[in-house]
Amino acid sequence: MSMVGRIIIVNDKMQHGYQYILSEQEGCCFDPEFTPELTPKQMLELGVFGGKYMTDCRGEFPPDWFVHAKLCSEKHRSDLNYFGINASQPLSYWRKKGWIYEEDPRGWFQWYCRYYWGRRCPDDARQIGRWKAMVRHVAQLKANCVPGDGTCRRRQRQALLHWAYDSRRI
């Protein structure tokens, strides 16, 4: 069933009454420069952001994204991350750097979830550019780690998972 044209109304801890329209099918019609290796559902199942990131957003996204998600509503837990290490900066850091778009107050992953879900917005090009810039970390893993060695540069690998790069395969 097509969700295109559906209006999503967000009421969570960080947004009240925010609305957007799904203008594309879920997981479809991405900018050709944007080729994430993981879906939001896969990221949540692998373990990202210490399980804390999306705990109050379940009503906004498809329920199946959360069936096997590693989440903890009480606090950030590094043990829930795929590589078992904290690779996050606090939201205050992202705000200070000016990286937060007003419509996505949680940052890049919220933007990505909404983009994947089918929303398109004026911030898309900037966020895709930020995603593309993470390739420098892929290059560092390739230059400094034996392929497939998940113990090499775990923080960098976890950070790449946060940006939808499948660092398990590097």
XYZ file of C-alpha atoms in Angstrom:
170
model
C 0.000 0.000 0.000
C 1.399 3.379 -1.001
C 2.119 5.845 1.776
C 2.904 8.672 -0.679
C 0.865 11.730 0.201
C 0.360 10.665 3.810
C 0.787 13.456 6.349
C 2.908 12.481 9.338
C 2.245 14.387 12.554
C 5.005 14.225 15.147
C 4.397 14.556 18.863
C 7.384 13.361 20.858
C 9.731 14.734 23.512
C 11.448 17.095 21.067
C 8.686 18.066 18.640
C 5.009 18.812 19.070
C 2.712 19.215 16.088
C 5.504 19.025 13.499
C 4.103 17.755 10.201
C 5.583 16.473 6.993
C 4.321 14.710 3.888
C 5.685 11.452 2.530
C 6.472 12.310 -1.074
C 8.290 9.082 -1.992
C 7.850 5.378 -1.304
C 9.764 4.049 1.708
C 13.387 3.315 0.760
C 12.923 4.619 -2.767
C 13.980 7.415 -5.093
C 17.090 8.544 -3.227
C 19.376 11.218 -4.561
C 21.847 9.346 -6.840
C 24.740 10.620 -4.682
C 23.214 9.062 -1.556
C 23.754 5.301 -1.319
C 23.535 4.273 2.342
C 24.445 0.657 3.022
C 22.059 0.188 5.944
C 18.401 0.995 6.442
C 17.216 2.682 9.645
C 15.656 -0.629 10.682
C 18.965 -2.469 10.191
C 20.832 0.221 12.123
C 18.432 0.003 15.062
C 18.708 -3.802 15.062
C 22.513 -3.723 14.957
C 22.708 -1.267 17.839
C 23.444 2.427 17.409
C 23.478 5.501 19.647
C 23.534 3.426 22.824
C 19.911 2.460 22.259
C 18.674 5.844 23.483
C 18.105 7.711 20.255
C 14.646 6.687 19.026
C 12.862 5.512 22.155
C 10.035 8.066 21.995
C 9.635 8.098 18.189
C 8.016 4.717 17.588
C 4.692 6.247 16.563
C 6.287 8.183 13.718
C 7.868 5.285 11.847
C 6.821 1.798 10.734
C 6.375 -0.540 13.718
C 8.572 -3.210 12.117
C 11.596 -0.899 12.454
C 11.406 -1.468 16.207
C 10.615 -5.189 16.511
C 14.281 -6.177 17.036
C 15.715 -2.727 17.767
C 18.233 -2.476 20.579
C 16.770 0.368 22.631
C 16.939 1.660 26.183
C 14.670 4.533 27.173
C 16.407 5.144 30.512
C 19.957 5.963 29.391
C 22.641 5.580 26.746
C 24.137 2.087 26.988
C 27.305 1.467 24.998
C 26.836 -2.280 25.381
C 23.806 -2.005 23.080
C 25.981 -0.629 20.279
C 27.142 -3.211 17.742
C 30.807 -2.611 18.545
C 30.103 -2.180 22.276
C 31.649 1.275 22.447
C 30.349 4.832 22.674
C 30.954 6.686 19.429
C 28.467 9.515 20.010
C 28.843 13.177 20.787
C 26.145 14.801 22.924
C 23.401 16.680 21.109
C 24.714 19.908 22.651
C 27.959 19.419 20.657
C 26.010 19.023 17.399
C 23.976 22.139 18.170
C 27.106 24.158 18.971
C 28.606 23.149 15.617
C 25.437 24.262 13.809
C 24.797 20.791 12.409
C 21.176 20.536 13.567
C 18.442 21.440 11.099
C 15.447 22.924 12.887
C 13.001 20.363 11.474
C 15.188 17.461 12.659
C 16.201 18.425 16.209
C 17.804 15.025 16.885
C 20.258 15.349 14.003
C 21.393 13.322 11.034
C 19.847 9.979 11.952
C 16.424 11.568 12.416
C 16.839 13.225 9.027
C 17.851 9.857 7.519
C 14.897 8.018 9.058
C 12.524 10.605 7.641
C 14.273 10.608 4.254
C 14.161 6.814 4.101
C 10.510 6.867 5.177
C 9.751 9.159 2.200
C 10.071 12.779 3.309
C 12.059 15.195 1.178
C 13.018 18.607 2.555
C 15.246 21.639 1.907
C 18.018 20.163 4.109
C 18.513 17.037 2.003
C 21.556 18.233 0.024
C 23.398 19.388 3.159
C 22.735 16.128 4.995
C 23.771 14.034 1.996
C 26.980 16.065 1.839
C 27.647 15.336 5.506
C 27.032 11.628 4.875
C 29.443 11.643 1.912
C 32.133 13.268 4.066
C 32.177 10.183 6.301
C 33.938 8.254 3.532
C 37.222 9.551 4.986
C 36.634 7.188 7.915
C 36.072 4.276 5.526
C 39.458 5.095 3.948
C 41.135 5.153 7.381
C 39.731 1.716 8.240
C 40.886 0.304 4.913
C 44.352 1.787 5.379
C 44.832 0.713 8.994
C 42.855 -2.497 9.561
C 42.877 -6.037 8.271
C 39.618 -6.521 6.333
C 36.867 -7.825 8.581
C 38.746 -7.217 11.849
C 35.929 -5.792 13.965
C 38.317 -5.166 16.854
C 40.353 -2.642 14.854
C 39.192 0.954 15.384
C 35.897 0.007 17.007
C 34.932 3.614 17.770
C 35.402 4.581 14.140
C 33.483 1.497 12.999
C 30.617 2.321 15.366
C 30.562 5.926 14.154
C 30.289 4.695 10.569
C 27.321 2.515 11.560
C 25.682 5.698 12.885
C 25.959 7.087 9.350
C 24.542 4.003 7.557
C 27.919 2.690 6.392
C 28.222 -1.052 7.048
C 31.615 -1.024 8.729
C 31.333 -4.741 9.501
C 32.267 -5.360 5.867
C 35.390 -3.181 5.822
